[in-house]
mmCIF file of C-alpha atoms in Angstrom:
data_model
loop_
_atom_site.group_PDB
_atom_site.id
_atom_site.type_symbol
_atom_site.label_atom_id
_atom_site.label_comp_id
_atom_site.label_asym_id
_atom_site.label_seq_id
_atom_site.Cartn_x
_atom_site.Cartn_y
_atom_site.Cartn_z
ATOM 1 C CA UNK A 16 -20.983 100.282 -92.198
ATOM 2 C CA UNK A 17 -19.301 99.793 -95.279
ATOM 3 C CA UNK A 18 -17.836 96.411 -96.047
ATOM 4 C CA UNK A 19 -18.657 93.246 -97.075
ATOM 5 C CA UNK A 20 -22.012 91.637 -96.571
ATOM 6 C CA UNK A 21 -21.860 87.881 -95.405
ATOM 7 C CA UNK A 22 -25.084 86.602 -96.825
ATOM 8 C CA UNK A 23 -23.736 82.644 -95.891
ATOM 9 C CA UNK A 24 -20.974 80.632 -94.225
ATOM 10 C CA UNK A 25 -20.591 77.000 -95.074
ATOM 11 C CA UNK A 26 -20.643 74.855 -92.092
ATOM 12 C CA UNK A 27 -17.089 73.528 -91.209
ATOM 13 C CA UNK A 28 -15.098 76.159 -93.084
ATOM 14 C CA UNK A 29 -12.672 78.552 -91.832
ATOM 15 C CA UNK A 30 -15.322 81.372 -91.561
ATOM 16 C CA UNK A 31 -17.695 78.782 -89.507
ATOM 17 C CA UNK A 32 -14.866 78.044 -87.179
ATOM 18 C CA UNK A 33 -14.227 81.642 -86.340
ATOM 19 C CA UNK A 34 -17.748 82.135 -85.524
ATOM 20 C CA UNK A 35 -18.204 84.485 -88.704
ATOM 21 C CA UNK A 36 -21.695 84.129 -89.267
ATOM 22 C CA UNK A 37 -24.473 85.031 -91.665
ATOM 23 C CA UNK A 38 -25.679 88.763 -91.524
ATOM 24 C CA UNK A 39 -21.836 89.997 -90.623
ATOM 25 C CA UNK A 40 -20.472 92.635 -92.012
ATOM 26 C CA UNK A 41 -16.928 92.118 -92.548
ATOM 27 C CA UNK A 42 -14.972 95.664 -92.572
ATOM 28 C CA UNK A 43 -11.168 94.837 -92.364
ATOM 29 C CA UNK A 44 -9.124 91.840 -93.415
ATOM 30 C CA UNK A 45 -5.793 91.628 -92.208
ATOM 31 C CA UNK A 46 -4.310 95.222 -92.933
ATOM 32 C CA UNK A 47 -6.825 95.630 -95.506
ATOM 33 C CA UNK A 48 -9.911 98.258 -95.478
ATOM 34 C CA UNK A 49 -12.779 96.073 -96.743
ATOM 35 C CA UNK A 50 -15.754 98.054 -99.041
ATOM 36 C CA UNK A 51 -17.316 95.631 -100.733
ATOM 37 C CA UNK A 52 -17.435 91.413 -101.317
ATOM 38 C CA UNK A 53 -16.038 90.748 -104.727
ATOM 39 C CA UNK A 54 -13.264 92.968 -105.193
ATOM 40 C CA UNK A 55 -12.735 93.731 -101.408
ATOM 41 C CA UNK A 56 -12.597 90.976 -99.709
ATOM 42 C CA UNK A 57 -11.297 88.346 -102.267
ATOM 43 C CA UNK A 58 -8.686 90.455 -103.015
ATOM 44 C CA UNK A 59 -7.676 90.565 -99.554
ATOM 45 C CA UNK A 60 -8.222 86.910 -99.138
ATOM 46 C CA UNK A 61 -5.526 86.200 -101.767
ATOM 47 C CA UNK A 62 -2.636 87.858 -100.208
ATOM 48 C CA UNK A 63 -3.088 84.606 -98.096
ATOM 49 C CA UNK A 64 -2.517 81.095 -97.928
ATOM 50 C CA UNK A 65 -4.282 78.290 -96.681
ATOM 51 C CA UNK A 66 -3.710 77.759 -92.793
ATOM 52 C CA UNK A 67 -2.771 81.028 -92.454
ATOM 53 C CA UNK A 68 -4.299 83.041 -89.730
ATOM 54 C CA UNK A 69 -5.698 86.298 -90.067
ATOM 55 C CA UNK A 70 -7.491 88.710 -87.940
ATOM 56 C CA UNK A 71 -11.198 90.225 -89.077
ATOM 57 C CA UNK A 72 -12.582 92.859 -88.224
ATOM 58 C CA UNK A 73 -16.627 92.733 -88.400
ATOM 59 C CA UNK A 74 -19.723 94.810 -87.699
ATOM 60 C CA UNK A 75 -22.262 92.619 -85.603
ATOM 61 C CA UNK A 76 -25.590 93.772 -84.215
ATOM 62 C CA UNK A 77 -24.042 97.565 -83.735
ATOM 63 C CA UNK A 78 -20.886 96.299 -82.532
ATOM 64 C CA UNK A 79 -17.362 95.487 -84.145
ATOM 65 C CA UNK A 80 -15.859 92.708 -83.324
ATOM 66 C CA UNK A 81 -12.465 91.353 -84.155
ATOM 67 C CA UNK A 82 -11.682 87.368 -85.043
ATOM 68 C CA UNK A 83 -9.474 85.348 -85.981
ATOM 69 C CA UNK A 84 -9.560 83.193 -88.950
ATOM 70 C CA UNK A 85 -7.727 80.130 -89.703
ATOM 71 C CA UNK A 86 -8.018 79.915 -94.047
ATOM 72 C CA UNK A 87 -8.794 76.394 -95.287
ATOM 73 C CA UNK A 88 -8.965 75.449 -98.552
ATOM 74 C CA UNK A 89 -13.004 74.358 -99.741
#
């Protein structure tokens, strides 16, 4: 799938928490279509605020999934 390639998650951060883990690919965050890491999914990620919480959807081992993340600032 297209979307954003998690290569890491740092231990204790809002990603970590939400069990978002290496190897994910995350498709959808919040309302927005995700297709790639830098422009994608930061620019998504900015519509937000710290503490905010806001559903992901993610491709895992042939499966989506959908979480919910909890933003902290790092």
């Amino acid at each position: 799938p297209q979307g954003a390639y998690i290569a890491e998650v740092i231990e204790g951060s809002g990603a970590d928490r939400a069990g978002i883990r290496a190897g994910d690919i995350i498709t959808k965050f919040g309302e927005d279509i995700v297709s790639e890491l830098e422009d994608g999914l930061g620019e998504a990620i900015e519509k937000y605020n710290p503490g905010d919480a806001v559903k992901v959807t993610l491709w895992r081992d042939g499966e989506t999934m959908e979480l919910t993340v909890t933003l902290s600032v790092s």
